[in-house]
Amino acid sequence: MKSAVETLNPTRVRLSIEVPFEELKDSLDAAYKKINQQVTVKGFRKGKIPARIIDQRFGRGAVLEEAVNDALPKFYTDAVNEAELNVLGQPEVDITELKDGETLNFTAEVDVRPTIEIPDYSGIEVEVDAVEVTDEDVEKSVEQLRERFASTSPVERAAEDGDVVTIDLEAKVEGEVLEDGVASGVSYTIGSGELLDGIDDAVKGLEAGAEATFTSELKGGSAEGKEAEVTVKVTQVAARELPALDDEFAQLASEFDTLDELKADSRKRLENMKQYDQATQAQERVLEKLLELVEVPVPEKLLEDEVQTRKHNLEHHQLGQMGLDLAKYLEIQGKTAEEFDAETREQAVKGIKTQFVLDELVNKEKLNVNQEELTEHLMRRAASSNMSPDQFAQAVVEGGQVPMLVGEVARGKALAVVVEAATVKDTNGEVVDLSDDEEEAAEAAAETSTEDSAETSGDEEKTEA
């Protein structure tokens, strides 16, 4: 076999492959054997039909077609390996010449990873938010904890903001009561915004036994999106009572003995959260600066596939779980279809560029992923997917996604290397030490930018296999 490579553009090549006919012998034998098992010829046992009879009865062309289809993947793979190409996706194959007994010539056009030059990134500088926890932040955190331990007790007065009311609901559209528009004994906290628009104004001022009618757009059910006339009847009004902010509350709501200890712990937790957010912000901004430094051509077909994958995931997974379709989602977001398409394409370009650049850094820095790092990453991904580590690991193995997870960890390590070399200052002008959170946050940042680009590495694995 002979092969030659022609570069069509920085991300696409054409392989021209010449195969001497004798190299098709194994595939021809396999083709005759396969056809033998599929056809019947009077006077011959099944599977024992001579090749010349098959040629006479079914045509030599059918045999050649079967043999070529069997042989092409092997010769293509051999040519790719010989040229040391880093291919993406499946090739477009064109048989240019097939002479029985002489030669098979074909071309294969395929996308390849572009050659990327990683420049000196040690001069990258970014600014991030300072970690500042105010007394107001601590008070808000403690107050949220206090809300969780609130109790309620019925009162004989009109409903007010913050009260918990028990209500019966009836919704009518065009004068007809909806089959799924009736509910009884619903508990609702006034001001929470958890039910229909307009219900707060309707129930405030009502005592037990009173009712009111208002109009609202239905958020779900058989008449979702339609204007309905809703009658709400209050059957009970209950006041929420918050526990006193004292040492006894601290003992009730936490493992601490005093309110001061509880507040100190709340401050520490808020600082840790803001430090992690700061680290994540640093990774994202360093990544943006790095991408600005590198020229990364993006294969057009890969980009189109990535855009379609992102749209599919949004429409059939994320929005489906929320009971929305794309049109309703765009309406809520206040975007046109054209704006959505442009944003999706921009995100896809960034995802592909990020993966290419960080993968190149992995190679350049000779970064490896050990079992402990992979296990830690798997456990984090399992938690974010609301699955147990065992369930997630099983799904990953069955789906052949282990290389994808290894790639995510490696890219996170690559980004951490760049961040370590960069200068990160907060808005107060202080140099930020990210050593504690750096790698985990970098891994999360790299994963966020590339998680929907799994198809890139996935196609590459399939082709090389």
XYZ file of C-alpha atoms in Angstrom:
465
model
C 0.000 0.000 0.000
C 1.164 3.534 -0.811
C -0.307 6.711 0.629
C 0.206 10.451 0.323
C -1.152 13.338 2.382
C -2.353 16.648 0.970
C -3.110 19.467 3.409
C -6.328 21.184 2.326
C -6.368 23.691 5.186
C -4.999 23.824 8.761
C -7.725 21.427 9.971
C -8.388 19.128 6.999
C -6.307 16.739 4.895
C -6.844 14.436 1.916
C -5.246 10.998 1.946
C -4.599 9.384 -1.451
C -4.170 5.625 -1.063
C -3.064 3.026 -3.629
C -3.627 -0.652 -2.797
C -2.105 -3.427 -4.957
C -4.755 -6.034 -5.727
C -2.874 -8.847 -3.992
C -3.368 -7.004 -0.694
C -7.126 -7.480 -1.120
C -6.835 -11.285 -1.044
C -7.982 -11.703 2.581
C -10.952 -9.409 2.034
C -11.879 -11.200 -1.220
C -11.777 -14.576 0.544
C -13.964 -13.142 3.314
C -16.387 -11.736 0.727
C -16.812 -15.133 -1.024
C -17.301 -16.801 2.357
C -19.934 -14.272 3.424
C -21.855 -14.524 0.141
C -21.638 -18.324 0.355
C -23.529 -18.205 3.630
C -26.220 -15.914 2.249
C -27.198 -17.550 -1.095
C -28.389 -20.908 -2.378
C -27.435 -22.499 -5.738
C -29.053 -25.709 -6.894
C -26.569 -28.584 -7.032
C -24.259 -27.142 -4.361
C -24.368 -27.431 -0.593
C -24.771 -24.168 1.323
C -21.357 -22.667 1.971
C -19.665 -24.854 -0.678
C -20.388 -22.828 -3.816
C -17.218 -22.294 -5.911
C -16.034 -18.755 -6.474
C -16.482 -19.000 -10.250
C -20.148 -19.963 -9.797
C -20.730 -16.991 -7.504
C -19.106 -14.750 -10.123
C -21.343 -16.209 -12.859
C -24.593 -16.123 -10.902
C -24.233 -12.951 -8.843
C -21.511 -11.003 -10.606
C -17.888 -10.342 -9.790
C -18.893 -6.740 -9.007
C -20.902 -7.791 -5.945
C -17.876 -9.666 -4.604
C -15.543 -6.730 -5.233
C -17.952 -4.336 -3.526
C -18.123 -6.553 -0.446
C -14.337 -6.976 -0.369
C -13.630 -3.269 -0.755
C -16.105 -2.334 1.997
C -14.336 -4.810 4.261
C -10.823 -3.636 3.385
C -11.209 0.158 3.322
C -11.213 0.758 7.135
C -7.939 -1.174 7.571
C -6.104 0.577 4.724
C -7.416 3.964 5.879
C -6.243 3.324 9.451
C -2.848 2.154 8.226
C -2.460 5.339 6.170
C -3.463 7.520 9.142
C -0.947 5.795 11.402
C 1.778 5.937 8.767
C 1.304 9.690 8.386
C 0.962 10.121 12.188
C -2.242 12.113 11.773
C -4.381 13.177 14.731
C -7.747 12.725 13.036
C -11.159 13.932 14.192
C -14.402 12.242 13.276
C -15.109 9.991 10.317
C -13.548 10.413 6.836
C -15.317 11.125 3.557
C -14.138 8.289 1.284
C -14.173 8.322 -2.513
C -13.070 5.301 -4.588
C -11.247 6.814 -7.558
C -10.201 3.594 -9.326
C -10.933 -0.099 -8.952
C -9.393 -2.432 -11.564
C -10.086 -6.100 -10.996
C -6.784 -7.920 -10.575
C -4.740 -4.713 -10.687
C -5.317 -1.968 -8.134
C -7.638 -0.148 -5.750
C -7.203 3.613 -5.454
C -9.227 5.803 -3.094
C -9.102 9.146 -1.297
C -10.196 9.982 2.235
C -10.809 13.536 3.410
C -10.847 13.961 7.175
C -10.567 16.687 9.804
C -7.387 16.748 11.873
C -6.365 18.501 15.024
C -4.594 21.711 14.064
C -0.954 22.255 14.940
C -0.921 24.673 17.878
C 2.013 26.686 19.128
C 1.716 27.452 22.838
C 3.390 30.833 23.494
C 5.001 31.993 26.737
C 2.085 32.379 29.134
C 4.051 33.465 32.217
C 3.141 37.110 31.613
C -0.624 36.589 31.971
C -2.163 38.908 34.565
C -5.787 38.868 35.742
C -7.852 40.602 38.417
C -10.416 38.831 40.588
C -12.882 39.847 43.280
C -11.424 40.264 46.762
C -12.549 37.844 49.470
C -14.513 40.029 51.863
C -17.086 38.752 54.345
C -19.016 41.532 56.073
C -20.983 41.452 59.304
C -24.091 41.796 57.150
C -23.133 38.627 55.236
C -22.803 36.717 58.507
C -26.098 38.060 59.857
C -27.856 37.057 56.618
C -26.409 33.535 56.816
C -27.508 33.102 60.441
C -30.931 34.514 59.606
C -31.363 31.949 56.822
C -30.536 29.211 59.334
C -33.022 30.752 61.760
C -35.720 30.660 59.061
C -35.245 26.896 58.742
C -36.125 26.452 62.413
C -39.217 28.667 62.317
C -42.485 27.281 63.694
C -46.067 28.185 62.778
C -49.213 28.608 64.820
C -52.773 29.425 63.655
C -53.986 32.993 64.223
C -57.405 34.615 63.964
C -56.573 37.657 61.878
C -56.106 38.730 58.276
C -53.150 37.215 56.389
C -49.946 39.261 56.182
C -46.586 39.010 54.420
C -44.631 35.994 55.733
C -47.703 34.147 57.003
C -48.319 30.531 55.997
C -51.841 30.147 54.616
C -53.712 26.975 53.776
C -55.736 27.531 50.605
C -58.072 25.906 48.097
C -57.641 26.816 44.418
C -59.898 26.642 41.367
C -58.770 27.745 37.894
C -61.092 28.519 34.973
C -60.160 29.149 31.344
C -62.859 30.730 29.186
C -65.393 30.057 31.957
C -64.663 26.314 32.190
C -63.113 24.756 35.299
C -59.994 22.826 34.300
C -59.831 19.152 35.239
C -56.367 19.687 36.642
C -57.172 23.198 37.871
C -58.574 22.305 41.300
C -56.454 21.849 44.451
C -57.306 21.704 48.161
C -55.267 22.132 51.324
C -52.305 23.800 49.641
C -49.779 25.318 52.066
C -48.300 28.604 50.843
C -45.969 31.177 52.403
C -47.038 34.669 51.361
C -44.223 36.428 49.513
C -42.347 33.240 48.558
C -43.306 33.518 44.881
C -43.704 29.739 44.644
C -47.213 29.701 43.159
C -49.083 31.843 40.650
C -48.352 35.469 39.855
C -50.873 37.673 41.663
C -51.682 35.259 44.468
C -49.857 37.313 47.129
C -52.019 40.386 46.530
C -55.123 38.190 46.431
C -54.655 36.464 49.802
C -53.162 39.339 51.803
C -55.882 40.824 53.983
C -58.066 37.683 53.870
C -59.081 35.849 57.038
C -59.881 32.136 57.283
C -63.065 31.425 55.315
C -62.660 34.378 52.937
C -61.920 34.090 49.215
C -60.795 36.220 46.276
C -60.523 35.942 42.498
C -57.615 37.066 40.316
C -56.250 36.402 36.837
C -52.870 34.790 36.175
C -50.956 32.969 33.457
C -50.803 29.254 34.292
C -47.275 27.891 34.729
C -48.088 24.242 34.073
C -50.796 21.671 33.423
C -53.139 21.216 30.488
C -53.595 24.957 29.942
C -50.011 26.046 30.484
C -49.344 29.576 29.270
C -53.035 30.544 29.132
C -54.708 33.290 31.155
C -56.949 31.813 33.845
C -59.436 33.148 36.340
C -58.331 31.760 39.676
C -60.456 31.610 42.822
C -58.503 31.222 46.055
C -60.137 30.438 49.398
C -58.174 30.769 52.638
C -58.991 27.985 55.128
C -56.312 28.836 57.704
C -53.867 31.622 58.517
C -50.747 30.714 60.508
C -48.046 33.074 61.755
C -44.411 32.060 61.488
C -42.460 32.372 64.723
C -38.687 32.599 64.578
C -36.563 31.265 67.452
C -34.690 33.823 69.549
C -31.086 34.454 68.471
C -29.278 33.175 71.562
C -27.028 30.379 72.761
C -30.002 28.033 73.004
C -30.674 28.525 69.274
C -26.997 27.829 68.492
C -27.249 24.524 70.386
C -30.486 23.657 68.582
C -29.281 24.502 65.068
C -25.620 23.453 65.207
C -22.893 21.611 67.093
C -21.823 24.838 68.830
C -22.614 25.912 72.386
C -22.790 29.651 71.848
C -24.182 32.067 69.265
C -20.736 33.662 68.906
C -19.227 30.297 67.965
C -22.028 29.740 65.418
C -21.398 33.166 63.878
C -17.637 32.548 63.720
C -18.246 29.258 61.928
C -20.649 30.974 59.505
C -17.981 33.583 58.737
C -15.390 30.877 58.088
C -17.758 28.969 55.794
C -18.545 32.125 53.809
C -14.828 32.888 53.475
C -14.168 29.363 52.163
C -17.010 29.686 49.643
C -15.741 33.053 48.431
C -12.179 31.750 48.204
C -13.353 28.875 46.017
C -15.401 31.287 43.891
C -12.328 33.503 43.629
C -10.193 30.565 42.507
C -12.776 29.563 39.908
C -12.950 33.155 38.680
C -9.161 33.213 38.362
C -9.145 29.987 36.305
C -11.798 31.301 33.943
C -10.059 34.642 33.412
C -6.634 33.058 32.961
C -8.145 30.649 30.434
C -9.677 33.563 28.511
C -6.285 35.322 28.407
C -4.569 32.121 27.277
C -7.049 31.626 24.430
C -6.408 35.204 23.305
C -2.686 34.381 22.963
C -3.143 31.274 20.815
C -4.291 31.061 17.210
C -6.607 28.041 17.040
C -8.307 27.138 13.724
C -11.553 25.227 14.272
C -12.682 22.442 11.887
C -16.001 23.534 10.393
C -17.658 20.117 10.475
C -16.578 19.564 14.063
C -18.003 22.969 14.957
C -21.347 22.212 13.307
C -21.538 18.866 15.117
C -20.734 20.575 18.417
C -23.423 23.227 17.879
C -26.009 20.526 17.149
C -24.920 18.535 20.210
C -25.326 21.556 22.462
C -28.765 22.339 21.051
C -29.850 18.714 21.420
C -28.667 18.550 25.032
C -30.474 21.771 25.887
C -33.757 20.865 24.195
C -34.002 17.180 25.071
C -32.333 17.061 28.479
C -32.153 20.360 30.346
C -35.348 22.014 29.092
C -37.239 18.711 29.073
C -36.595 18.311 32.785
C -38.022 21.787 33.384
C -41.088 21.177 31.230
C -40.055 23.811 28.683
C -39.537 23.798 24.944
C -36.997 25.948 23.102
C -39.538 28.593 22.083
C -40.697 29.101 25.679
C -37.105 29.166 26.910
C -36.163 31.879 24.395
C -39.227 33.868 25.424
C -38.201 33.698 29.087
C -34.620 34.637 28.221
C -35.768 37.478 25.976
C -33.697 36.192 23.063
C -34.410 35.676 19.386
C -33.621 32.382 17.663
C -30.819 34.173 15.785
C -29.277 35.467 19.028
C -29.512 31.985 20.568
C -27.818 30.405 17.533
C -25.026 32.991 17.623
C -24.424 32.461 21.349
C -24.441 28.678 20.981
C -21.940 28.871 18.138
C -19.689 31.201 20.143
C -19.776 28.836 23.143
C -19.033 25.863 20.895
C -16.021 27.622 19.361
C -14.686 28.430 22.834
C -15.219 24.848 24.011
C -13.358 23.342 21.070
C -10.497 25.859 21.280
C -10.180 25.240 25.028
C -9.947 21.502 24.536
C -7.365 21.806 21.747
C -5.165 24.246 23.693
C -5.286 22.395 27.012
C -4.672 19.043 25.317
C -1.604 20.546 23.642
C -0.451 21.778 27.060
C -0.920 18.295 28.494
C 1.432 16.963 25.819
C 3.899 19.833 26.139
C 4.123 19.571 29.934
C 3.990 15.746 29.844
C 1.147 15.638 32.381
C -0.243 12.285 33.537
C -3.354 11.315 35.489
C -3.012 8.828 38.335
C -5.721 6.587 39.755
C -6.244 8.743 42.852
C -6.835 11.886 40.765
C -9.256 10.037 38.495
C -11.168 8.628 41.480
C -11.484 12.057 43.116
C -12.761 13.551 39.865
C -15.215 10.698 39.391
C -16.636 11.266 42.881
C -17.115 14.984 42.198
C -18.835 14.268 38.897
C -21.039 11.665 40.574
C -22.108 14.175 43.235
C -22.957 16.818 40.609
C -25.000 14.202 38.715
C -26.909 13.154 41.861
C -25.587 9.610 41.506
C -23.610 7.381 43.840
C -19.928 6.952 42.892
C -20.574 3.274 42.066
C -23.553 4.109 39.821
C -21.642 6.871 38.045
C -18.551 4.700 37.591
C -20.648 1.900 36.112
C -22.332 4.312 33.684
C -18.947 5.734 32.670
C -17.441 2.305 32.004
C -20.497 1.014 30.123
C -20.590 4.174 28.008
C -16.885 3.993 27.202
C -16.372 7.415 28.761
C -13.271 6.694 30.866
C -10.944 8.442 28.335
C -13.224 11.481 28.499
C -12.877 11.684 32.307
C -9.109 11.211 32.086
C -9.020 14.059 29.570
C -10.997 16.339 31.893
C -8.568 15.729 34.758
C -5.533 16.211 32.524
C -6.902 19.468 31.104
C -7.585 20.683 34.645
C -3.959 19.998 35.550
C -2.794 21.817 32.417
C -4.828 24.908 33.287
C -3.486 24.785 36.855
C 0.044 24.966 35.417
C -0.852 28.135 33.507
C -2.549 29.699 36.532
C 0.500 28.974 38.675
C 2.649 30.876 36.188
C 0.186 33.791 35.940
C -0.122 36.822 38.220
C -3.497 36.961 39.964
C -4.440 40.048 41.990
C -7.681 40.952 43.724
C -9.533 44.247 43.417
C -7.550 45.536 46.410
C -4.304 45.046 44.503
C -3.210 42.105 46.656
C -1.560 39.068 45.033
C -3.858 36.062 45.493
C -2.506 32.716 46.691
C -4.551 29.999 44.987
C -2.426 27.044 46.085
C -5.182 25.419 48.184
C -7.957 25.598 45.599
C -5.982 25.843 42.369
C -6.136 22.379 40.843
C -9.717 21.545 41.858
C -11.009 24.878 40.605
C -8.949 24.602 37.417
C -10.378 21.160 36.796
C -13.895 22.540 37.246
C -13.190 25.477 34.917
C -11.697 23.251 32.227
C -14.566 20.803 32.572
C -17.179 23.572 32.270
C -15.625 24.849 29.046
C -15.268 21.414 27.460
C -17.912 19.128 28.964
C -20.157 19.522 25.942
C -17.229 18.930 23.594
C -16.898 15.275 24.568
C -17.805 14.411 21.005
C -14.447 15.825 19.909
C -12.378 13.295 21.851
C -15.010 10.620 21.457
C -14.864 10.679 17.668
C -11.091 10.671 17.818
C -11.046 7.572 20.008
C -13.406 5.752 17.664
C -11.325 6.577 14.605
C -8.016 5.554 16.143
C -9.535 2.326 17.400
